[in-house]
Each structure stands twice: as structure tokens, then as C-alpha cells.
Short mmCIF file of C-alpha atoms and ligand atoms in Angstrom, two decimals:
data_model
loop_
_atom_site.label_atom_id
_atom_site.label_comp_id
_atom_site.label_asym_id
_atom_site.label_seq_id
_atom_site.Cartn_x
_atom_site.Cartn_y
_atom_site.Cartn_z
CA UNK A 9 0.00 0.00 0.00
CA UNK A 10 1.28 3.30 -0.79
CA UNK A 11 0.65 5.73 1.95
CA UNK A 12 3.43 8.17 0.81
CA UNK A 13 1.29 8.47 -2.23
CA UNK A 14 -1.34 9.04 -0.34
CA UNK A 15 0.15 12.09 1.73
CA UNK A 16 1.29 13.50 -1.09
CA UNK A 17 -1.98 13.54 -2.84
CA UNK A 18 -3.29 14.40 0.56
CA UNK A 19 -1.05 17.88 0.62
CA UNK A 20 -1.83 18.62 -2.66
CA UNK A 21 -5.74 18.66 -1.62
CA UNK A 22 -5.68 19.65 2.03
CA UNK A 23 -5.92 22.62 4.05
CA UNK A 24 -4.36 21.29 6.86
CA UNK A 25 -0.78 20.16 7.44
CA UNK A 26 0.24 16.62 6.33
CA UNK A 27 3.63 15.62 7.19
CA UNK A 28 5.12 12.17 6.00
CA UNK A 29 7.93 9.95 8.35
CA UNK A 30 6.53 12.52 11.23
CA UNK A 31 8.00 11.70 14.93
CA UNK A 32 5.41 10.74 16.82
CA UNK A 33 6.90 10.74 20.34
CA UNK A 34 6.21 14.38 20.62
CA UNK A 35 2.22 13.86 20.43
CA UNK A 36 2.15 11.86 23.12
CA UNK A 37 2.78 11.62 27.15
CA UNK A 38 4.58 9.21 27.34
CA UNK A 39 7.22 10.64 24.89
CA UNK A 40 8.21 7.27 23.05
CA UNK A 41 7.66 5.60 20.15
CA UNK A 42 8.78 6.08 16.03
CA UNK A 43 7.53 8.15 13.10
CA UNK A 44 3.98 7.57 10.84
CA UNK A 45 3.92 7.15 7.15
CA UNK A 46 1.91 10.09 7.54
CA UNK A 47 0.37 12.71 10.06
CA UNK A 48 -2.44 14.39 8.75
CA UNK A 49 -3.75 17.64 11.10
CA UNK A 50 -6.97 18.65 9.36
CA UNK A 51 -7.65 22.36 9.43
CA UNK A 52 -11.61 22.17 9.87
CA UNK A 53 -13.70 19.01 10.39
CA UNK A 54 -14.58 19.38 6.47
CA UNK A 55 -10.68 18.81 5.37
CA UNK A 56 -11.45 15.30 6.66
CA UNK A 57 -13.56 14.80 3.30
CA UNK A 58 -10.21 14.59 1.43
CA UNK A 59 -8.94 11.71 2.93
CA UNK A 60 -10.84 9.10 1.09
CA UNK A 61 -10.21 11.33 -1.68
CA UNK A 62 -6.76 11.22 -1.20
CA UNK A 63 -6.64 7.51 -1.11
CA UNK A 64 -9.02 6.79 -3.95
CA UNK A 65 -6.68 9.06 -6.31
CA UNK A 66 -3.60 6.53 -4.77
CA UNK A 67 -5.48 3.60 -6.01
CA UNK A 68 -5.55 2.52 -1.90
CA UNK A 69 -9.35 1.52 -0.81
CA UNK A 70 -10.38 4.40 2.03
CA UNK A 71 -11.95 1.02 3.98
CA UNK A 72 -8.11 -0.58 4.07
CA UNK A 73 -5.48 2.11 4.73
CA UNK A 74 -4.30 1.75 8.45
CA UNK A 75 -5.69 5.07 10.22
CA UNK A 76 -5.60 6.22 13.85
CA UNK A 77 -7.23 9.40 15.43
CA UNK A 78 -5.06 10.82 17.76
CA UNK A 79 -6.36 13.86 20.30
CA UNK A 80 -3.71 14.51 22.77
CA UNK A 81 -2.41 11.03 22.87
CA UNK A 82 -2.35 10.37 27.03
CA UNK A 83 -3.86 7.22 26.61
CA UNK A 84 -1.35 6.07 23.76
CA UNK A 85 2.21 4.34 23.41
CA UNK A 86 3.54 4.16 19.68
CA UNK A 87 6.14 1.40 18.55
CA UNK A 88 9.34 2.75 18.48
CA UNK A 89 9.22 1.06 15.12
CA UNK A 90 6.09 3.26 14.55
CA UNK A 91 2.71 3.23 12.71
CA UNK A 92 2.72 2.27 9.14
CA UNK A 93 -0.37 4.05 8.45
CA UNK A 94 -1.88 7.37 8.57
CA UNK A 95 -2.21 9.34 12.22
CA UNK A 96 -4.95 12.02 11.92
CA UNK A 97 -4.64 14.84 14.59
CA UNK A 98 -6.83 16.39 15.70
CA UNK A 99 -5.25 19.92 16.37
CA UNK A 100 -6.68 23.52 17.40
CA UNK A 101 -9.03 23.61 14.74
CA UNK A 102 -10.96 21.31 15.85
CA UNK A 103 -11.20 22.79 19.58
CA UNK A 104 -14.18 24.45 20.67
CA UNK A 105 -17.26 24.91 22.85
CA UNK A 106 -21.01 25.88 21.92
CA UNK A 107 -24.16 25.59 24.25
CA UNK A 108 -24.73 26.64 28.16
CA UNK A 109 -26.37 30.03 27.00
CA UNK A 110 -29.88 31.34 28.75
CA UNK A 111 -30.03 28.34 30.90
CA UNK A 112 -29.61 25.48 28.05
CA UNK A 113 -27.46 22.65 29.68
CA UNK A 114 -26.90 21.19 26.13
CA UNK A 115 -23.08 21.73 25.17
CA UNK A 116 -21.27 20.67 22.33
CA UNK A 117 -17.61 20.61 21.97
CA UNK A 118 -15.00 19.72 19.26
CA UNK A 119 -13.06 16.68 19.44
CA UNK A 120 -10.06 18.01 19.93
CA UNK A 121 -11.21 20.26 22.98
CA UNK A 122 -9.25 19.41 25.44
CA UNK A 123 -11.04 17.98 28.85
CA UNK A 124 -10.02 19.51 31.99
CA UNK A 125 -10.76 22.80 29.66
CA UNK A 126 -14.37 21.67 29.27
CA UNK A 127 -14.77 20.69 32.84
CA UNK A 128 -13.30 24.97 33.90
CA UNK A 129 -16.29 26.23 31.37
CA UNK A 130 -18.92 23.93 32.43
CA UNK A 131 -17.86 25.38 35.94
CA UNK A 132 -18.04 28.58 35.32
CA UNK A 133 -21.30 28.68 33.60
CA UNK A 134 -22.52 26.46 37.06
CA UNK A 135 -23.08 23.23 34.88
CA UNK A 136 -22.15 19.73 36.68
CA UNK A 137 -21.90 16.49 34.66
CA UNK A 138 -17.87 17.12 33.51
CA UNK A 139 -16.10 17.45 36.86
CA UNK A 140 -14.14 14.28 36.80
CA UNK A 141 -12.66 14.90 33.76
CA UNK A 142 -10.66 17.83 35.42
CA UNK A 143 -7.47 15.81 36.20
CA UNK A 144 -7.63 13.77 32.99
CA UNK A 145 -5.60 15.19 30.48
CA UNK A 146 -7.12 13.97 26.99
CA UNK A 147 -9.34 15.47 24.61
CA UNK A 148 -13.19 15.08 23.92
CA UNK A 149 -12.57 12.47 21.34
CA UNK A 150 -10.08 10.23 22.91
CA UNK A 151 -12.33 10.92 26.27
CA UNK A 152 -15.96 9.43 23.81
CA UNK A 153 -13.22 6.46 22.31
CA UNK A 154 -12.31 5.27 25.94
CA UNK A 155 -14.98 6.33 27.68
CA UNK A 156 -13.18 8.14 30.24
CA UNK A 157 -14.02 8.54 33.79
CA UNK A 158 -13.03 9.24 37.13
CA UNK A 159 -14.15 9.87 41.06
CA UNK A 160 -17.35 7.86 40.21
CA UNK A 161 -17.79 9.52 36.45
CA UNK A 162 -17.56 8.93 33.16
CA UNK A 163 -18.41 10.68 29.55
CA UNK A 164 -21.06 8.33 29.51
CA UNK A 165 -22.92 10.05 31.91
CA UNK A 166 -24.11 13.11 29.72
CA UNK A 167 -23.01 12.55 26.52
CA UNK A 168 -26.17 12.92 23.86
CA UNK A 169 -24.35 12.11 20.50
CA UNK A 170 -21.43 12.16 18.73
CA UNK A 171 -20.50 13.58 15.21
CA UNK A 172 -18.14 11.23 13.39
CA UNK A 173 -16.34 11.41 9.74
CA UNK A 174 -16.58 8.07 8.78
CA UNK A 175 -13.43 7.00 6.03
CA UNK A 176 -14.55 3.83 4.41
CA UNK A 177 -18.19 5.67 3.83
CA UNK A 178 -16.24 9.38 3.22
CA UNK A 179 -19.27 11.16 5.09
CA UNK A 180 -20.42 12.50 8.37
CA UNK A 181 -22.70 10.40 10.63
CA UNK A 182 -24.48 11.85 13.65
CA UNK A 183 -24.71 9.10 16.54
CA UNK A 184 -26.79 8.83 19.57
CA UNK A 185 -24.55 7.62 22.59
CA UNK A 186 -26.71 4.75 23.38
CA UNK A 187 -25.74 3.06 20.51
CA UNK A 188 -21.80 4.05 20.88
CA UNK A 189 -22.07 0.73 23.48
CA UNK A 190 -20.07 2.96 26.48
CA UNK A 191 -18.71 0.67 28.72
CA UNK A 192 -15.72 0.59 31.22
CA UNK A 193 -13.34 2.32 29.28
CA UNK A 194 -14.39 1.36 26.06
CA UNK A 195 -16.65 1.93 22.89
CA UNK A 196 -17.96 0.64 19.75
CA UNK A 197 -16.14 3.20 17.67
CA UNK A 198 -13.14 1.61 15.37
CA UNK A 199 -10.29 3.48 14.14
CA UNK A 200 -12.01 4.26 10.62
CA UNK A 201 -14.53 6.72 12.83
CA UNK A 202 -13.15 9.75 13.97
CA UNK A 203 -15.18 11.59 16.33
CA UNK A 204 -15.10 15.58 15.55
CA UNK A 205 -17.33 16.68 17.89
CA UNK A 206 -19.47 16.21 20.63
CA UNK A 207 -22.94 16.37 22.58
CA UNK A 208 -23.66 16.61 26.44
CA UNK A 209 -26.11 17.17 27.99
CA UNK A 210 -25.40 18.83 31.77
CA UNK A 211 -27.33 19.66 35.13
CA UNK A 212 -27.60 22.57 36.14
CA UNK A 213 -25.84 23.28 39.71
CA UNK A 214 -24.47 26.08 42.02
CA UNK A 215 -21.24 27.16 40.98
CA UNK A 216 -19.30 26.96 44.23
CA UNK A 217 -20.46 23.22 44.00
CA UNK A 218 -18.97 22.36 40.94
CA UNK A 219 -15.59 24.67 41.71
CA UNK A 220 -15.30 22.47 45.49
CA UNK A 221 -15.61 19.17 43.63
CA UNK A 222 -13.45 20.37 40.98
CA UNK A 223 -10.95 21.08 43.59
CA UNK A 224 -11.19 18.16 45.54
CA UNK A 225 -10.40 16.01 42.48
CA UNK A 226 -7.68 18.01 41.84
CA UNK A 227 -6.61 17.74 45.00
CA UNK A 228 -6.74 13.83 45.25
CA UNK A 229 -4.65 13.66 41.60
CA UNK A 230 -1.72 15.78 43.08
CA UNK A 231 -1.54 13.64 46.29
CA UNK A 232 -2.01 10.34 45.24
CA UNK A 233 -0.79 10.46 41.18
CA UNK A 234 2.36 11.71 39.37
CA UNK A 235 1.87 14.43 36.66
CA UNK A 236 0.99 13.63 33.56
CA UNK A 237 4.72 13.59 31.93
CA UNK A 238 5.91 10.55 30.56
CA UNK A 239 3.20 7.98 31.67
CA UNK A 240 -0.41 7.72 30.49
CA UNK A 241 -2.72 7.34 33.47
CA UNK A 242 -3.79 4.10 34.39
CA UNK A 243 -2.09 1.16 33.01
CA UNK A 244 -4.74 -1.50 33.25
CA UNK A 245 -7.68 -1.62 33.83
CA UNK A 246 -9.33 -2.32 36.89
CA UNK A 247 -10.87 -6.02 37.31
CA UNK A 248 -13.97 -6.80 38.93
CA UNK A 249 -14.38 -5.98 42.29
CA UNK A 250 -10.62 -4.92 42.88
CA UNK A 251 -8.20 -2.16 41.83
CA UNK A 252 -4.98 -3.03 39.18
CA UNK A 253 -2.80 -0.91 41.53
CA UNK A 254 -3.64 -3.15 44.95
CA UNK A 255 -3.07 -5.87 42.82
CA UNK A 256 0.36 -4.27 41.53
CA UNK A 257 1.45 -2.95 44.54
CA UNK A 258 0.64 -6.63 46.89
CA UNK A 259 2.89 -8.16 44.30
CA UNK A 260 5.65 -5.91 45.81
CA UNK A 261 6.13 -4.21 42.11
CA UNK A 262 5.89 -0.61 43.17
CA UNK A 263 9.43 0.88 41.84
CA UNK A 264 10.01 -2.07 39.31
CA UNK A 265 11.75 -1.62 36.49
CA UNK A 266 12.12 -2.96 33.17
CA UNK A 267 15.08 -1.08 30.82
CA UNK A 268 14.30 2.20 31.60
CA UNK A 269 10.31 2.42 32.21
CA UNK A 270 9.42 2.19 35.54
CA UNK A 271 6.38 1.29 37.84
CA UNK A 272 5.46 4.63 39.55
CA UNK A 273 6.75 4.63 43.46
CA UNK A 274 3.33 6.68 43.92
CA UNK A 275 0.89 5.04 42.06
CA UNK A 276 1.20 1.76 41.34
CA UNK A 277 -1.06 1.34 38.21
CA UNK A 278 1.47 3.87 37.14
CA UNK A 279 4.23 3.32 34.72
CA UNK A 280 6.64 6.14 34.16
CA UNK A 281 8.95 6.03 31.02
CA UNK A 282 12.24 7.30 32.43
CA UNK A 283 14.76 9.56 30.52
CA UNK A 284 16.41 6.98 27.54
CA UNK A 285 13.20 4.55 28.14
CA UNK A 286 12.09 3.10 24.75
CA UNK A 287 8.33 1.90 24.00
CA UNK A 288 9.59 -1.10 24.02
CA UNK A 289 10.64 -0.82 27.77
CA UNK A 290 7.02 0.04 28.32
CA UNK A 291 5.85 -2.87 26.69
CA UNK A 292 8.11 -5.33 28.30
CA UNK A 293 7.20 -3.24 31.30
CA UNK A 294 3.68 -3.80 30.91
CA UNK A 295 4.13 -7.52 30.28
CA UNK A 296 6.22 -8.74 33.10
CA UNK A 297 3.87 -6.84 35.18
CA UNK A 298 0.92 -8.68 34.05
CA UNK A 299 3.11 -12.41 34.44
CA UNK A 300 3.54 -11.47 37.95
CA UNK A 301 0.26 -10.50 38.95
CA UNK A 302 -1.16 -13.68 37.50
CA UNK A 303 1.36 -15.70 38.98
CA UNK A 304 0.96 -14.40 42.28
CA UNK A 305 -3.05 -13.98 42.11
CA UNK A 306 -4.25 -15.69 39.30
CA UNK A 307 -6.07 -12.02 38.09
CA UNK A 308 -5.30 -11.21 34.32
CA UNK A 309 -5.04 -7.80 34.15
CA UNK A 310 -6.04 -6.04 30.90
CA UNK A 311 -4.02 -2.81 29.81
CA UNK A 312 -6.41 0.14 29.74
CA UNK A 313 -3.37 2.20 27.60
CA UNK A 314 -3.52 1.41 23.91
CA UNK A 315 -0.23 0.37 22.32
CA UNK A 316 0.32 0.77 18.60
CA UNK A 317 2.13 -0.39 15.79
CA UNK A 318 4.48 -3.69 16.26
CA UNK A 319 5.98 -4.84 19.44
CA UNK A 320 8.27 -7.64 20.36
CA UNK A 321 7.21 -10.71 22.30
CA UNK A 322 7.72 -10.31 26.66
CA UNK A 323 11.23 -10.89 26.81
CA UNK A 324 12.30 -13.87 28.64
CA UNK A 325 14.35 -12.06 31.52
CA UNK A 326 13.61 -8.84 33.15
CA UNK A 327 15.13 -6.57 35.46
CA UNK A 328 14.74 -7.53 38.94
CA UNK A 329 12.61 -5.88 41.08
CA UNK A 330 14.07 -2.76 43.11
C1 FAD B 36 -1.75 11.67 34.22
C2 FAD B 36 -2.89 10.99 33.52
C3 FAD B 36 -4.05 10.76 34.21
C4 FAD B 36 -5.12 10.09 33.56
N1 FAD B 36 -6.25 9.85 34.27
C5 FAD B 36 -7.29 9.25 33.67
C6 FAD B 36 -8.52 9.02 34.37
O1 FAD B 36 -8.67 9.37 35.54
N2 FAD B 36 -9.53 8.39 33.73
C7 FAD B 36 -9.41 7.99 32.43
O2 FAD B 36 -10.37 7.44 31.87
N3 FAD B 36 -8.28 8.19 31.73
C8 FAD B 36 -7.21 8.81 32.31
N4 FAD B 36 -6.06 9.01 31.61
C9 FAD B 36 -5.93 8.48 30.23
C10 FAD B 36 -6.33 9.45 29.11
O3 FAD B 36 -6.13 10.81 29.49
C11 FAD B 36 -7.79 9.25 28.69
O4 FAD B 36 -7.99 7.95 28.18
C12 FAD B 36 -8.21 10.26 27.61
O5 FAD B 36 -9.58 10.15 27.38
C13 FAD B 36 -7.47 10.03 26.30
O6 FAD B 36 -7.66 11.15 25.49
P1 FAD B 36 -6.59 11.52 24.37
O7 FAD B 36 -7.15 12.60 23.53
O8 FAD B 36 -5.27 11.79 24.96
O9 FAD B 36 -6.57 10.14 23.57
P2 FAD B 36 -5.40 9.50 22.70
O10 FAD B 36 -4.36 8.90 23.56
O11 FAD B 36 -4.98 10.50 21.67
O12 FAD B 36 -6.23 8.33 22.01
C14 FAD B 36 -6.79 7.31 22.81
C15 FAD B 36 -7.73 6.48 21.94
O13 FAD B 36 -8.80 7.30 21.48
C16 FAD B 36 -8.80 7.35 20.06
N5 FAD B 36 -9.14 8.72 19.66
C17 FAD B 36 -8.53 9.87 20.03
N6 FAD B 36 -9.15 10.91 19.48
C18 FAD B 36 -10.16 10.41 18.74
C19 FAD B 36 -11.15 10.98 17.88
N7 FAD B 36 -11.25 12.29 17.70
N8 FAD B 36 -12.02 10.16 17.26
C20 FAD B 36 -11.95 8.81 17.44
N9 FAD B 36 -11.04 8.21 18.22
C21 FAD B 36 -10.16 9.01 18.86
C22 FAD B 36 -7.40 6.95 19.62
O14 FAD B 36 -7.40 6.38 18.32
C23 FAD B 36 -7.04 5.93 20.69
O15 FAD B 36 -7.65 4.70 20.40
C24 FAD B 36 -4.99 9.67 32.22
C25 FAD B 36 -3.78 9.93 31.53
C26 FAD B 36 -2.75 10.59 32.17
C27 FAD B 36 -1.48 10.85 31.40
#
């Protein structure tokens, strides 16, 4: 398949910027990873229309090239061998807020808006429904894709509908959440739908309500999290009835390392990518991890942070534990 084709053709049609054999470490948290074939950072939700375009022109079928929205990538960990395929940004363009005016609680923001942002203007416009999100740093599309949530929430909650650009059909397609199948940290959406914007619908609330809760999520992040440099939240997902972090932490893995990524010595669901650490190191990280907890508790843990593009098989010995 010829994806440099396609970003050429792509440029040629495109408002936006489309850069081939971009770095993609630099659009994400954690800081790791290779390059893409191709980044493509539309400059309205409309610029989207000439990526099928783009790829019918290259003789490449819109339904088969290799795609991946990214917003702000905190829940992502590229290959440091990369992503053969096309990464589609979404960048300031697509960032902005409608809705909360003469008492309407109906809001709609772009996909790349980013969360915490959302959560400030609900807040100041005394609308509750979003203040979770304030300590997640992602945007309104990668928060609809994993369903994000926190301190009992999730977008689940009040999201309406989404608006998606659909590449195998080339056209937009309004969606009512119910049939987006939110679950724990997941959706029905697939790579070929990129959300560009979003519904919610909010409750009204007093203002110093929202700000206290706000706060007090904030508050809990700072004392029991790291920042969000070089890690990407959560690194599995919680199973039934238990937290990953217990489960990590009872397994005496707080402060283990593998190369250079490292379980956090805060949090131990956790994993911080040290100076030199590859995405590899995260993997391997990531894997050994998992052996261990299964070993020791027979729980399979299942990692909530996406990796992407081709990784090698757990290798066979790890750094010991600290
Ligand atoms: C310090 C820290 C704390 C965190 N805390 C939480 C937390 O409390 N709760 C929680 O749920 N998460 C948390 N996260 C993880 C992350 O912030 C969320 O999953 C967030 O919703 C991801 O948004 P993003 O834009 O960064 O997504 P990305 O990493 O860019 O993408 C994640 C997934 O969404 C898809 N995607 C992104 N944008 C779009 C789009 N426009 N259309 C379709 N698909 C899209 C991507 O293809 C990918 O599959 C945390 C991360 C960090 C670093």
C-alpha cells in the first residue's frame, strides 16, 4: 500500500498540514515511540472529506489504509518502530465549545477540545456532569473512544451524541450515545470513525459546587498520582471488584523496572517512562507486570493504555525488582 502516495496527494488537496515519516513521540505523554507514514492535522472538520479522496486518487481503498485518530495522545504508546499508516490529529481547529447560554445545559464541543478545559467552562457557567474529567488530560474524542471517567464519572454520563467522519463511507454520521455501546473504558467506535465533535447534555448546579468538587479532584490527583509527563494514566484496567494498583502494589512491584520504564513509586497502576526509556521498555514493562500478577493472584489484568504499531514478544528475563 502506498501511503506516501497518499500524503502527497493528501497535501496537494488539504488545508491542513500533512507531514510524512513525522516523529510521533512528541504527540504523546509518554514521549516514546517512532515516526507515521503520515500525520495528517486537518484544518476544519470538512478537510477530513479529502482523505478518502486522497486515497481513492492513490489507487488505496479508504476502507483498508491503516488510520488512527489521535487527540492529545495520554492514553497512547507508539512502537518505536512506529505506525505504518496514517495518524490524523486532531489539532486547534478542531477545539471548541457551543451551548450553556440562557439556561440550556446542552453543550457541544469539538473533538479536539481538550477535557479539563471543558470541565473549567462547564464550571463557570454552574453546569455539573464534567467534573471528573478535570485531572484527565485527553481530549473530547479520545475521552468518547475510551470512555473516560473518574471519582465515580464517566463521559457516559451526559453525553447525547457524537458527530463522526466516517473513512470507508467518506461522510459525516451523527450518533446517539446509546448506541456508541459505552462501557468501562471502552466503545464501539473503530479506528475508521473519527469523532469531531461532541454532545452533552449537563445539570444545572451552584457554581461553588462544581468549583469544590473540581478542587477536591484536583486535589486527590496531586496527592495520590504523578503528573501527567511521561506515563499515560492508568495502566490496566481495573478487574472486577478490585483495583490493578492493589493488585500491583501486593505483588511488591511498586518501583520495578524494566530497561528504563518504571512502575510509579506513587501510584502503582502507574508506569513512568524514564529519561532513555524506549516503548519497548514500556511494553516489556507492561508484560512482566501482568506475568507477575497472575502468577501471584491468578487475576489477568487487561491494559487500559492502547499500544500501537508492532511490538516484540515479553522478553524472557527482566530486570529484577528494586
Ligand atoms: C496523568 C494521567 C491521568 C489520567 N487519568 C485518567 C482518568 O482518571 N480516567 C481515564 O479514563 N483516563 C485517564 N487518563 C488516560 C487518558 O487521558 C484518557 O484515556 C483520555 O480520554 C485520552 O484522550 P486523548 O485525547 O489523549 O486520547 P489519545 O491517547 O490520543 O487516544 C486514545 C484512543 O482514542 C482514540 N481517539 C482519540 N481521538 C479520537 C477521535 N477524535 N475520534 C476517534 N477516536 C479518537 C485513539 O485512536 C485511541 O484509540 C490519564 C492519563 C494521564 C497521562
Amino acid at each position: 500500500m502506498n501511503l506516501r502516495t497518499v500524503g502527497e496527494r493528501l497535501r496537494e488537496l488539504a488545508d491542513g498540514e500533512v507531514a510524512l515519516e513525522r516523529s510521533l513521540a512528541p504527540l504523546t505523554t509518554y514521549r516514546v515511540g517512532g515516526s507515521a507514514a503520515v500525520v495528517f492535522e486537518p484544518a476544519s472538520a470538512q478537510d477530513l472529506l479529502h482523505l478518502p479522496t486522497a486515497c481513492i486518487s492513490a489507487g488505496v481503498d479508504p476502507a483498508e489504509v491503516p488510520v488512527l485518530p489521535l487527540g492529545r495522545g495520554s492514553n497512547t504508546v507508539f512502537s518505536d518502530r512506529g505506525f505504518d499508516g496514517i495518524v490524523i490529529r486532531m489539532g486547534p481547529s478542531l477545539s471548541w465549545i457551543r451551548g450553556g447560554q440562557d439556561d440550556s445545559t446542552r453543550v457541544a464541543a469539538g473533538a479536539a477540545t481538550s477535557l479539563p478545559f471543558l470541565a473549567n467552562w462547564a464550571a463557570r457557567r454552574s453546569l455539573s456532569g464534567l467534573e471528573f474529567t478535570v485531572g484527565i488530560p485527553g481530549s473530547v474524542g479520545g475521552g468518547v473512544r475510551m470512555n473516560a471517567g473518574a471519582h465515580g464519572g464517566a463521559v457516559a454520563d451526559t453525553l447525547t451524541s457524537v458527530e463522526v467522519f466516517d473513512i470507508a463511507a467518506g461522510a459525516f454520521i451523527g450518533i446517539p450515545a446509546r448506541e456508541l455501546a459505552l462501557d468501562y473504558r471502552r466503545s464501539a467506535l473503530s479506528e475508521k470513525q473519527v469523532v469531531v465533535a461532541a454532545a452533552f447534555e449537563l445539570l444545572p448546579d451552584e457554581g461553588h459546587a462544581v468549583r469544590a468538587r473540581m478542587e477536591s479532584y484536583r486535589k486527590h490527583r496531586a496527592e495520590t498520582q504523578p503528573g501527567a509527563l511521561q506515563n499515560a494514566g492508568s495502566t490496566f484496567k481495573n478487574p472486577p471488584g478490585d483495583a490493578a494498583g492493589r493488585l500491583v502494589e501486593a505483588a511488591g512491584l511498586k518501583g520495578h523496572r524494566v530497561g528504563a520504564a518504571q512502575v510509579s513509586d506513587l501510584h502503582a497502576n502507574f508506569f513512568i517512562a524514564s529519561p532513555g526509556a524506549t516503548a519497548q521498555d514500556v511494553f516489556d514493562l507492561v508484560q512482566d507486570v501482568r506475568r507477575r500478577v497472575l502468577d501471584r493472584f491468578g487475576v489477568e489484568l487487561e491494559p487500559e493504555v492502547r499500544f500501537v504499531g508492532p511490538f516484540d514478544s515479553p522478553v524472557a528475563s527482566v530486570g529484577a525488582a528494586r
